[in-house]
Short mmCIF file of C-alpha atoms and ligand atoms in Angstrom, two decimals:
data_model
loop_
_atom_site.label_atom_id
_atom_site.label_comp_id
_atom_site.label_asym_id
_atom_site.label_seq_id
_atom_site.Cartn_x
_atom_site.Cartn_y
_atom_site.Cartn_z
CA PRO A 1 0.24 0.12 -0.14
CA SER A 2 1.28 3.90 -0.60
CA LEU A 3 2.20 6.01 2.40
CA GLU A 4 -1.00 7.77 1.46
CA TYR A 5 -3.34 5.20 1.75
CA GLU A 6 -2.20 3.84 5.42
CA PHE A 7 -1.83 7.18 6.71
CA THR A 8 -5.43 8.36 5.41
CA ARG A 9 -7.08 5.23 6.96
CA ARG A 10 -5.20 5.32 10.37
CA ARG A 11 -6.24 9.04 10.46
CA ILE A 12 -10.07 8.43 9.78
CA GLN A 13 -10.03 5.63 12.40
CA THR A 14 -8.25 8.14 14.87
CA ASN A 15 -10.87 10.77 13.51
CA ILE A 16 -13.69 8.76 14.33
CA GLY A 17 -13.21 8.68 17.51
CA GLU A 18 -12.50 12.40 17.79
CA ILE A 19 -15.57 13.07 16.25
CA TRP A 20 -17.45 11.08 18.65
CA ASN A 21 -15.63 12.63 21.44
CA PHE A 22 -16.65 16.27 20.35
CA PHE A 23 -20.50 15.52 19.80
CA SER A 24 -20.75 13.32 23.04
CA SER A 25 -18.90 16.00 25.30
CA GLU A 26 -21.06 18.74 23.68
CA LEU A 27 -24.57 16.97 23.75
CA GLY A 28 -23.43 16.26 27.57
CA LYS A 29 -22.60 19.61 28.61
CA VAL A 30 -26.46 20.46 26.85
CA ARG A 31 -28.13 17.82 28.60
CA LYS A 32 -26.65 19.30 31.86
CA ALA A 33 -27.56 22.58 31.21
CA VAL A 34 -31.21 21.55 30.46
CA ALA A 35 -31.16 19.30 33.75
CA ALA A 36 -29.91 22.36 35.57
CA GLY A 37 -32.48 25.34 34.26
CA HIS A 38 -36.22 24.38 33.90
CA GLY A 39 -35.68 20.35 33.99
CA ASN A 40 -37.48 19.77 30.41
CA ALA A 41 -37.73 15.72 30.71
CA ASP A 42 -38.38 15.34 27.20
CA LEU A 43 -35.73 17.24 25.87
CA GLU A 44 -33.43 15.86 27.95
CA GLU A 45 -34.78 12.24 27.06
CA SER A 46 -34.20 13.17 23.24
CA ILE A 47 -30.58 14.07 23.70
CA ASN A 48 -29.72 10.53 25.56
CA GLN A 49 -31.52 8.99 22.33
CA VAL A 50 -29.23 10.98 20.22
CA LEU A 51 -26.13 9.99 22.11
CA LEU A 52 -27.06 6.20 22.22
CA GLN A 53 -27.66 6.03 18.66
CA GLY A 54 -24.64 8.28 18.03
CA ALA A 55 -22.32 5.86 20.05
CA GLU A 56 -23.64 3.36 17.72
CA HIS A 57 -23.44 5.05 14.73
CA LYS A 58 -19.64 5.34 16.15
CA ARG A 59 -19.14 1.33 16.73
CA SER A 60 -20.29 0.85 13.58
CA LEU A 61 -17.96 2.85 11.80
CA LEU A 62 -15.03 1.68 13.69
CA SER A 63 -15.81 -1.72 13.00
CA ASP A 64 -16.04 -0.95 9.52
CA MET A 65 -12.45 0.49 9.38
CA GLU A 66 -11.45 -2.92 11.25
CA ARG A 67 -13.06 -4.86 8.54
CA LEU A 68 -11.63 -2.60 5.98
CA ARG A 69 -7.99 -3.06 7.04
CA GLN A 70 -8.58 -6.73 7.15
CA SER A 71 -9.65 -7.02 3.87
CA ASP A 72 -8.10 -4.36 1.70
CA GLY A 73 -5.37 -6.72 0.78
CA TYR A 74 -2.98 -5.40 2.39
CA GLU A 75 -2.99 -7.30 5.90
CA SER A 76 -0.51 -10.29 4.87
CA TRP A 77 2.06 -7.42 3.94
CA ARG A 78 1.58 -5.29 7.12
CA HIS A 79 2.33 -8.68 8.89
CA LYS A 80 5.51 -9.39 7.15
CA GLU A 81 6.87 -5.96 6.91
CA ALA A 82 6.37 -5.91 11.10
CA ARG A 83 8.45 -9.16 11.17
CA ASP A 84 11.28 -7.68 9.13
CA LEU A 85 11.37 -4.70 10.66
CA SER A 86 11.76 -6.08 14.14
CA ASP A 87 14.34 -9.07 12.60
CA LEU A 88 16.43 -6.04 11.43
CA VAL A 89 16.40 -4.16 15.18
CA GLN A 90 16.61 -7.29 16.79
CA ARG A 91 19.77 -8.40 14.98
CA ARG A 92 21.27 -4.82 15.58
CA LEU A 93 20.77 -4.98 19.26
CA HIS A 94 22.37 -8.65 19.02
CA HIS A 95 25.21 -7.73 16.92
CA LEU A 96 25.56 -4.24 19.17
CA GLN A 97 25.81 -6.31 22.52
CA ASN A 98 27.96 -8.85 21.58
CA PRO A 99 30.90 -7.09 20.34
CA SER A 100 34.00 -9.91 19.01
CA ASP A 101 36.50 -8.14 20.94
CA CYS A 102 34.74 -6.87 24.68
CA GLN A 103 38.01 -5.56 25.82
CA ASN A 104 38.44 -2.78 23.61
CA ALA A 105 34.83 -2.53 22.84
CA ARG A 106 33.40 0.92 23.42
CA LYS A 107 31.43 0.78 26.18
CA LEU A 108 27.58 2.51 27.76
CA VAL A 109 27.21 1.76 31.73
CA CYS A 110 24.00 2.40 32.61
CA LYS A 111 22.85 2.04 36.05
CA LEU A 112 19.24 -0.01 36.74
CA ASN A 113 18.78 1.69 40.12
CA LYS A 114 16.97 4.41 39.40
CA GLY A 115 15.05 5.43 42.23
CA CYS A 116 11.54 4.80 41.10
CA GLY A 117 9.31 1.68 40.60
CA TYR A 118 9.54 -1.17 37.73
CA GLY A 119 7.83 0.56 34.51
CA CYS A 120 10.20 3.81 35.28
CA GLN A 121 13.39 1.93 35.82
CA LEU A 122 12.54 0.06 32.58
CA HIS A 123 12.05 3.19 30.60
CA HIS A 124 15.47 4.10 32.00
CA VAL A 125 17.29 1.04 30.51
CA VAL A 126 15.47 1.88 27.29
CA TYR A 127 16.72 5.48 27.34
CA CYS A 128 20.56 4.29 28.10
CA PHE A 129 19.92 1.25 25.01
CA ILE A 130 18.65 3.65 22.71
CA VAL A 131 21.88 6.25 23.49
CA ALA A 132 24.03 3.09 23.46
CA TYR A 133 22.69 2.24 19.89
CA ALA A 134 22.87 5.28 18.70
CA THR A 135 26.53 6.07 19.77
CA GLU A 136 27.22 2.18 18.54
CA ARG A 137 28.48 1.41 22.18
CA THR A 138 27.57 -1.90 24.02
CA LEU A 139 25.31 -1.43 26.58
CA ILE A 140 26.52 -2.87 30.21
CA LEU A 141 23.47 -3.01 32.83
CA LYS A 142 24.72 -2.07 36.18
CA SER A 143 21.99 -4.38 38.20
CA ARG A 144 23.73 -5.57 41.83
CA GLY A 145 21.62 -4.73 44.26
CA TRP A 146 18.30 -3.70 42.23
CA ARG A 147 15.59 -2.52 44.52
CA TYR A 148 13.15 -5.11 43.20
CA HIS A 149 15.83 -8.17 43.03
CA LYS A 150 18.97 -7.92 45.32
CA GLY A 151 20.52 -10.63 42.81
CA GLY A 152 20.11 -8.21 40.06
CA TRP A 153 18.59 -8.53 36.38
CA GLU A 154 20.62 -11.32 35.15
CA GLU A 155 18.65 -13.52 37.33
CA VAL A 156 15.37 -12.66 36.09
CA PHE A 157 15.92 -11.59 32.42
CA GLN A 158 18.60 -12.75 29.90
CA PRO A 159 21.41 -10.94 30.66
CA VAL A 160 21.87 -7.90 27.77
CA SER A 161 24.93 -9.70 26.79
CA ASN A 162 26.32 -13.19 26.32
CA SER A 163 29.53 -12.37 25.90
CA CYS A 164 30.23 -8.52 27.32
CA HIS A 165 29.42 -7.99 30.81
CA ASP A 166 32.38 -5.95 32.33
CA ALA A 167 33.04 -2.32 31.91
CA GLY A 168 36.73 -2.51 32.53
CA THR A 169 38.76 0.28 34.46
CA ALA A 170 40.44 1.90 31.42
CA ASN A 171 39.48 5.36 30.19
CA THR A 172 36.17 5.96 31.79
CA TYR A 173 34.14 9.51 31.91
CA ASN A 174 30.67 10.60 32.66
CA TRP A 175 28.71 11.67 29.87
CA PRO A 176 28.88 13.08 27.18
CA GLY A 177 32.96 12.18 27.79
CA LYS A 178 35.71 12.47 24.66
CA PRO A 179 35.76 11.18 21.33
CA ASN A 180 38.33 8.76 22.40
CA THR A 181 36.19 7.69 25.52
CA GLN A 182 35.88 4.21 25.74
CA VAL A 183 33.85 3.74 28.83
CA LEU A 184 30.97 5.98 28.87
CA VAL A 185 28.65 6.68 32.19
CA LEU A 186 25.37 7.82 31.19
CA PRO A 187 23.23 9.99 34.00
CA ILE A 188 19.51 9.72 34.04
CA ILE A 189 17.51 11.46 31.35
CA ASP A 190 16.67 14.37 33.74
CA SER A 191 20.02 15.53 34.00
CA LEU A 192 21.41 14.67 30.63
CA MET A 193 23.36 17.57 29.12
CA PRO A 194 23.79 18.08 26.56
CA ARG A 195 20.90 16.41 24.76
CA PRO A 196 21.10 14.35 21.81
CA PRO A 197 18.75 14.81 19.03
CA TYR A 198 18.14 11.02 19.04
CA LEU A 199 16.66 10.84 22.50
CA PRO A 200 12.63 9.82 22.22
CA LEU A 201 10.16 10.79 20.48
CA ALA A 202 12.96 10.17 17.31
CA VAL A 203 13.16 7.05 15.55
CA PRO A 204 16.01 6.07 13.22
CA GLU A 205 16.16 7.94 9.74
CA ASP A 206 16.94 4.61 8.02
CA LEU A 207 13.71 3.05 9.09
CA ALA A 208 11.48 5.81 9.37
CA PRO A 209 9.86 5.68 6.06
CA ARG A 210 9.51 2.09 6.91
CA LEU A 211 7.98 2.76 10.34
CA LYS A 212 5.53 5.57 8.93
CA ARG A 213 4.04 3.29 6.86
CA LEU A 214 3.63 0.54 8.98
CA HIS A 215 2.98 2.33 12.37
CA GLY A 216 0.46 4.96 13.61
CA ASP A 217 3.10 5.85 16.31
CA PRO A 218 6.73 4.82 15.56
CA ILE A 219 8.30 6.01 18.51
CA VAL A 220 6.19 3.19 20.46
CA TRP A 221 7.09 0.53 17.86
CA TRP A 222 10.86 1.70 18.58
CA VAL A 223 10.56 1.60 22.23
CA GLY A 224 8.80 -1.83 22.46
CA GLN A 225 11.75 -3.42 20.00
CA PHE A 226 14.16 -2.47 22.99
CA LEU A 227 11.89 -3.81 25.72
CA LYS A 228 11.29 -7.19 23.58
CA TYR A 229 15.37 -7.83 23.59
CA LEU A 230 15.50 -6.63 27.13
CA LEU A 231 12.65 -8.50 28.75
CA ARG A 232 13.65 -12.00 27.36
CA PRO A 233 13.01 -14.01 30.49
CA GLN A 234 14.82 -16.54 32.41
CA THR A 235 13.52 -20.22 32.40
CA THR A 236 12.39 -19.52 35.93
CA THR A 237 10.42 -15.94 34.98
CA ARG A 238 9.22 -17.73 31.85
CA ASP A 239 7.70 -20.85 33.76
CA PHE A 240 6.10 -18.25 36.49
CA LEU A 241 4.42 -16.38 33.61
CA VAL A 242 3.21 -19.61 31.93
CA SER A 243 1.69 -20.91 35.58
CA GLY A 244 0.71 -17.21 36.22
CA MET A 245 -1.71 -17.54 33.11
CA ARG A 246 -2.73 -20.77 33.62
CA ASN A 247 -4.00 -20.11 37.43
CA LEU A 248 -5.66 -16.75 36.61
CA GLY A 249 -7.79 -18.84 33.45
CA TRP A 250 -6.28 -15.99 30.99
CA GLU A 251 -8.85 -15.96 28.03
CA ARG A 252 -9.12 -14.09 24.86
CA PRO A 253 -10.78 -11.71 23.86
CA ILE A 254 -10.07 -9.57 27.15
CA VAL A 255 -9.39 -6.08 27.54
CA GLY A 256 -6.46 -5.20 29.86
CA VAL A 257 -7.34 -2.57 32.84
CA HIS A 258 -4.95 -0.94 34.66
CA VAL A 259 -6.30 0.75 37.65
CA ARG A 260 -3.47 3.15 39.41
CA ARG A 261 -4.15 4.16 42.71
CA THR A 262 -2.22 4.61 45.80
CA ASP A 263 1.11 6.70 45.90
CA LYS A 264 -0.23 8.14 42.45
CA VAL A 265 -3.47 9.61 43.26
CA GLY A 266 -3.34 13.19 44.40
CA THR A 267 0.47 13.66 43.45
CA GLU A 268 0.58 12.66 40.01
CA ALA A 269 -2.70 12.14 38.40
CA ALA A 270 -6.34 12.35 39.45
CA CYS A 271 -8.42 9.09 40.98
CA HIS A 272 -10.63 7.74 38.22
CA SER A 273 -13.76 5.53 39.32
CA VAL A 274 -13.93 1.80 38.38
CA GLU A 275 -17.17 3.17 36.25
CA GLU A 276 -15.09 5.18 33.91
CA TYR A 277 -12.74 2.40 33.30
CA MET A 278 -15.73 0.06 32.62
CA THR A 279 -17.66 2.26 30.28
CA HIS A 280 -14.42 2.34 28.03
CA VAL A 281 -14.79 -1.52 28.26
CA GLU A 282 -17.89 -1.87 27.37
CA ASP A 283 -17.93 0.53 24.68
CA TYR A 284 -15.04 -1.90 23.16
CA TYR A 285 -16.96 -5.12 23.69
CA ARG A 286 -20.29 -3.33 22.04
CA THR A 287 -17.91 -2.56 18.87
CA LEU A 288 -17.38 -6.45 18.40
CA GLU A 289 -20.80 -7.06 18.53
CA VAL A 290 -21.94 -4.17 16.35
CA ASN A 291 -23.06 -6.86 13.71
CA GLY A 292 -25.12 -8.97 16.02
CA SER A 293 -22.82 -11.43 17.45
CA SER A 294 -22.40 -11.71 21.44
CA VAL A 295 -18.97 -11.83 23.01
CA ALA A 296 -18.33 -12.82 26.69
CA ARG A 297 -17.37 -10.05 28.73
CA ARG A 298 -14.14 -10.38 29.82
CA ILE A 299 -11.32 -8.11 31.27
CA PHE A 300 -8.06 -8.59 32.96
CA LEU A 301 -7.85 -6.35 36.33
CA ALA A 302 -4.55 -5.16 37.21
CA SER A 303 -4.13 -2.34 40.12
CA ASP A 304 -1.60 -1.54 42.82
CA ASP A 305 -4.84 -1.03 44.98
CA ALA A 306 -6.70 -4.66 46.03
CA GLN A 307 -10.20 -2.98 46.69
CA VAL A 308 -10.80 -2.46 43.21
CA ILE A 309 -10.75 -5.84 42.22
CA ASP A 310 -13.46 -6.54 44.96
CA GLU A 311 -15.23 -3.62 43.73
CA ALA A 312 -14.94 -4.33 40.00
CA ARG A 313 -16.17 -7.96 40.94
CA ARG A 314 -19.12 -6.99 43.00
CA LYS A 315 -20.15 -4.09 40.94
CA TYR A 316 -19.78 -5.85 37.36
CA PRO A 317 -21.16 -9.71 38.11
CA GLN A 318 -21.74 -10.04 34.18
CA TYR A 319 -18.02 -9.73 33.99
CA GLN A 320 -15.76 -12.37 34.01
CA ILE A 321 -12.74 -10.34 36.16
CA ILE A 322 -9.52 -11.83 35.56
CA GLY A 323 -7.09 -10.47 38.45
CA ASP A 324 -5.48 -11.73 42.02
CA PRO A 325 -6.05 -9.16 44.33
CA GLU A 326 -3.08 -10.39 46.61
CA VAL A 327 -1.01 -9.34 43.88
CA ALA A 328 -2.33 -5.83 44.10
CA ARG A 329 -1.95 -6.27 47.51
CA MET A 330 1.94 -6.88 47.56
CA ALA A 331 2.03 -3.61 44.76
CA SER A 332 1.37 -1.21 47.82
CA VAL A 333 4.41 1.09 48.73
CA SER A 334 5.79 -0.69 51.77
CA THR A 335 6.12 -4.21 49.60
CA ARG A 336 6.64 -2.93 46.57
CA TYR A 337 9.98 -3.64 46.70
CA THR A 338 10.25 -7.25 46.79
CA ASP A 339 10.71 -10.74 45.10
CA THR A 340 6.95 -11.20 45.27
CA ALA A 341 6.11 -8.08 44.19
CA LEU A 342 8.28 -7.75 41.40
CA ASN A 343 6.60 -11.07 40.27
CA GLY A 344 3.60 -9.35 40.01
CA ILE A 345 4.21 -6.46 38.03
CA ILE A 346 6.31 -8.55 35.92
CA LEU A 347 3.22 -10.95 35.27
CA ASP A 348 1.01 -7.85 35.48
CA ILE A 349 2.50 -5.91 32.44
CA HIS A 350 2.85 -8.93 30.43
CA LEU A 351 -0.95 -9.51 30.65
CA LEU A 352 -1.95 -5.98 30.33
CA SER A 353 -0.13 -6.16 26.99
CA MET A 354 -1.46 -9.09 25.81
CA SER A 355 -4.59 -8.03 26.00
CA ASP A 356 -6.95 -7.06 23.16
CA HIS A 357 -7.37 -3.35 24.16
CA LEU A 358 -5.92 -1.50 26.94
CA VAL A 359 -7.93 0.88 29.32
CA CYS A 360 -5.96 2.65 31.80
CA THR A 361 -3.95 6.06 32.23
CA PHE A 362 -0.85 6.66 30.47
CA SER A 363 0.10 9.12 33.36
CA SER A 364 1.36 5.65 34.67
CA GLN A 365 4.52 4.14 33.46
CA VAL A 366 3.23 0.55 33.88
CA CYS A 367 0.84 0.83 31.36
CA ARG A 368 2.88 2.89 29.29
CA VAL A 369 5.30 -0.14 29.13
CA ALA A 370 2.31 -2.51 28.79
CA TYR A 371 1.23 -0.57 25.24
CA GLU A 372 4.98 -0.57 24.40
CA ILE A 373 5.53 -4.20 24.26
CA MET A 374 1.77 -4.65 23.10
CA GLN A 375 3.37 -3.01 19.42
CA THR A 376 5.62 -6.06 19.56
CA LEU A 377 2.36 -8.34 19.17
CA TYR A 378 0.41 -6.72 16.59
CA PRO A 379 1.85 -5.22 13.02
CA ASP A 380 0.35 -1.93 14.44
CA ALA A 381 -1.33 -1.39 18.09
CA ALA A 382 -1.20 2.27 18.06
CA HIS A 383 -5.01 2.66 18.44
CA ARG A 384 -5.63 -0.16 20.68
CA PHE A 385 -6.34 1.69 23.86
CA LYS A 386 -7.98 4.16 25.97
CA SER A 387 -5.93 6.59 28.38
CA LEU A 388 -8.18 8.14 30.91
CA ASP A 389 -5.59 11.30 30.89
CA ASP A 390 -2.59 11.54 29.19
CA ILE A 391 -1.56 10.53 25.54
CA TYR A 392 1.19 8.50 25.02
CA TYR A 393 4.51 10.18 26.25
CA TYR A 394 8.02 9.00 26.95
CA GLY A 395 9.43 10.96 30.29
CA GLY A 396 12.46 12.98 29.59
CA GLN A 397 11.19 13.44 25.80
CA ASN A 398 11.91 16.00 23.21
CA ALA A 399 9.33 18.37 22.30
CA HIS A 400 6.37 16.53 20.54
CA ASN A 401 5.38 18.34 17.62
CA ARG A 402 2.37 18.03 15.11
CA ARG A 403 1.80 19.34 11.92
CA VAL A 404 -1.52 22.14 11.53
CA VAL A 405 -3.14 20.42 7.97
CA ILE A 406 -6.33 22.51 8.64
CA ALA A 407 -6.57 25.89 9.22
CA HIS A 408 -8.36 27.16 12.61
CA LYS A 409 -9.79 30.20 13.53
CA PRO A 410 -9.95 30.77 17.43
CA ARG A 411 -14.01 29.87 18.41
CA THR A 412 -12.81 31.55 22.18
CA HIS A 413 -10.15 33.25 23.95
CA GLU A 414 -9.02 29.73 24.87
CA ASP A 415 -8.35 28.73 21.30
CA LEU A 416 -5.18 28.59 19.14
CA GLN A 417 -4.95 30.44 15.84
CA LEU A 418 -3.75 27.59 13.30
CA ARG A 419 -2.36 28.07 9.95
CA VAL A 420 -1.63 24.81 7.55
CA GLY A 421 1.90 23.98 8.08
CA ASP A 422 2.40 25.18 11.73
CA LEU A 423 3.98 23.23 14.25
CA VAL A 424 1.99 22.74 17.74
CA SER A 425 3.99 21.32 20.25
CA VAL A 426 0.94 19.18 22.07
CA ALA A 427 0.83 18.81 25.71
CA GLY A 428 -2.21 16.49 25.61
CA ASN A 429 -5.67 15.67 24.74
CA HIS A 430 -8.84 16.46 26.35
CA TRP A 431 -10.94 13.49 24.75
CA ASP A 432 -13.83 16.10 23.68
CA GLY A 433 -12.38 16.96 20.38
CA ASN A 434 -9.86 19.60 21.59
CA SER A 435 -5.96 19.39 22.17
CA LYS A 436 -3.98 21.52 24.02
CA GLY A 437 -0.87 22.83 22.83
CA LYS A 438 1.52 25.89 21.95
CA ASN A 439 1.82 27.06 18.52
CA THR A 440 5.60 27.29 17.89
CA ARG A 441 5.11 29.84 15.28
CA THR A 442 3.11 32.21 17.41
CA ASN A 443 4.18 30.78 21.04
CA GLN A 444 0.53 31.01 21.97
CA VAL A 445 -0.91 28.43 24.23
CA GLY A 446 -4.42 27.06 23.88
CA LEU A 447 -6.58 24.99 22.40
CA PHE A 448 -7.55 23.54 19.20
CA PRO A 449 -9.78 20.56 17.39
CA SER A 450 -7.62 17.53 17.68
CA PHE A 451 -8.75 16.53 13.82
CA LYS A 452 -6.76 19.68 12.35
CA VAL A 453 -3.35 18.69 13.08
CA GLU A 454 -0.89 15.38 12.26
CA GLU A 455 1.89 13.49 13.82
CA LYS A 456 5.15 14.90 12.74
CA VAL A 457 7.35 11.93 13.14
CA ASP A 458 10.72 13.06 14.10
CA ALA A 459 13.86 11.13 12.58
CA ALA A 460 17.27 11.00 13.99
CA LYS A 461 20.32 10.32 11.95
CA LEU A 462 21.50 7.06 13.50
CA PRO A 463 24.33 4.20 12.85
CA LEU A 464 23.35 2.59 9.72
CA TYR A 465 24.87 -1.03 11.23
CA PRO A 466 25.18 -2.42 7.72
CA GLY A 467 27.07 -5.45 8.61
CA VAL A 468 23.88 -6.94 10.13
P1 GDP B 501 3.68 4.93 37.78
O1 GDP B 501 4.77 5.25 38.84
O2 GDP B 501 2.36 4.41 37.78
O3 GDP B 501 4.23 5.57 36.58
O4 GDP B 501 4.70 3.46 37.14
P2 GDP B 501 6.38 2.99 38.00
O5 GDP B 501 6.35 1.58 37.48
O6 GDP B 501 7.46 3.78 37.98
O7 GDP B 501 5.95 2.60 39.61
C1 GDP B 501 4.81 2.03 40.00
C2 GDP B 501 5.00 0.61 40.78
O8 GDP B 501 4.12 0.32 41.75
C3 GDP B 501 5.10 -0.11 39.37
O9 GDP B 501 6.34 -0.34 39.30
C4 GDP B 501 4.84 -1.60 40.99
O10 GDP B 501 5.60 -1.78 41.57
C5 GDP B 501 3.54 -1.07 41.52
N1 GDP B 501 2.54 -0.94 40.66
C6 GDP B 501 1.38 0.11 39.98
N2 GDP B 501 0.52 -0.43 39.85
C7 GDP B 501 0.65 -1.74 39.64
C8 GDP B 501 -0.08 -3.04 39.12
O11 GDP B 501 -1.37 -2.85 38.70
N3 GDP B 501 0.28 -4.34 39.59
C9 GDP B 501 1.02 -4.82 40.29
N4 GDP B 501 1.67 -5.83 40.49
N5 GDP B 501 1.98 -3.61 40.68
C10 GDP B 501 1.72 -2.38 40.77
#
């Protein structure tokens, strides 16, 4: 297929969601105003009917887009292209990590133990690995005394190298080092100075044209490839995952729901009710059922708050709710950094990533990691999520720009003025048809209709690994 075709197909799919977000949010406001005013029951009922029927229209359209993709004749190409691209990147990573002369190889030292949670630490290692790839240095992962498992990374996942584990002592400098520095030590991304252009959200220039055609969000695919390499399990971890799935009674189709509570709520994210997550789950299943079939309701529910699982089971008896309150109990702050809790979070992220669809808050790195891994399981799983808060981001990322494709005249003083071709640095999506951002031409900050922009994929010149 042409880039134009794939791009347009995905754009329609996204904007079906956007137009529905817009209408349902606006009609919701009208309904509220009617109820607050003189309470016209007939009018309220009419609005309800429009909302119900409109939702069905939307589900039918989304279902048709899914059918279009499956039947347009390009689906086998998508699978092959995804496999080829992934194989290429995995071979490059293997090559980078297994230099023929370890002693003299250029190396990048990364310390796993960033003072944060498992998802945050994985993102830290991925960032190190991206820098290693970009500078053609073998990644040396220091993980002894890891807060989740004192014995270190290699007892849980396969070592990042089969042959080159030791940084040695020669010629070691902190970032950015000197051109001839053999061993370079990398700080956390937040203190990286100077910042290279290849940090997320950039993808490698040599792969960019293929990725833009294949995937709805190339950076998520790119991050997913590093996780694919990193998270190759040790035998004990693999056995644990297999038995964990069996004990839980894992089955598809299934929607993965992640509810992040406890220490996150009120500090870094707002609390969302179980009902809010479940509304989106129900909508997903109704889309599957739009042509009259009937699909068993099933979710995999992961949380750091065990009560959430009990609450969901009590309120949604028509759902099979797969999840383990004991795992959630271990995820609370006081018991989080233990072997048992580590097994729990590895299993939870694994199962979230294997779900057909994700409903969660992208403010949590747990769900973002699951979403990234999910991209390694489908040619393009960019649309298989509903985030209740943030759009996808990578902590410490460079600017996230979208290009204006439809001009915009401000509707209110809150709105941005947009000219075709402007770059908007996006801050977030309000999921009501509008996004917030800064027009980089005018420096104005404000709202704009989400459908008037498109993603500008950042490409960075990176080594080509010609021998691989
Ligand atoms: P964030 O704080 O949500 O952005 O994600 P982090 O991964 O950086 O830190 C949160 C930590 O809390 C995780 O790494 C887990 O240790 C724990 N946690 C949060 N949510 C869950 C969950 O759904 N299941 C399990 N098992 N642990 C969780």
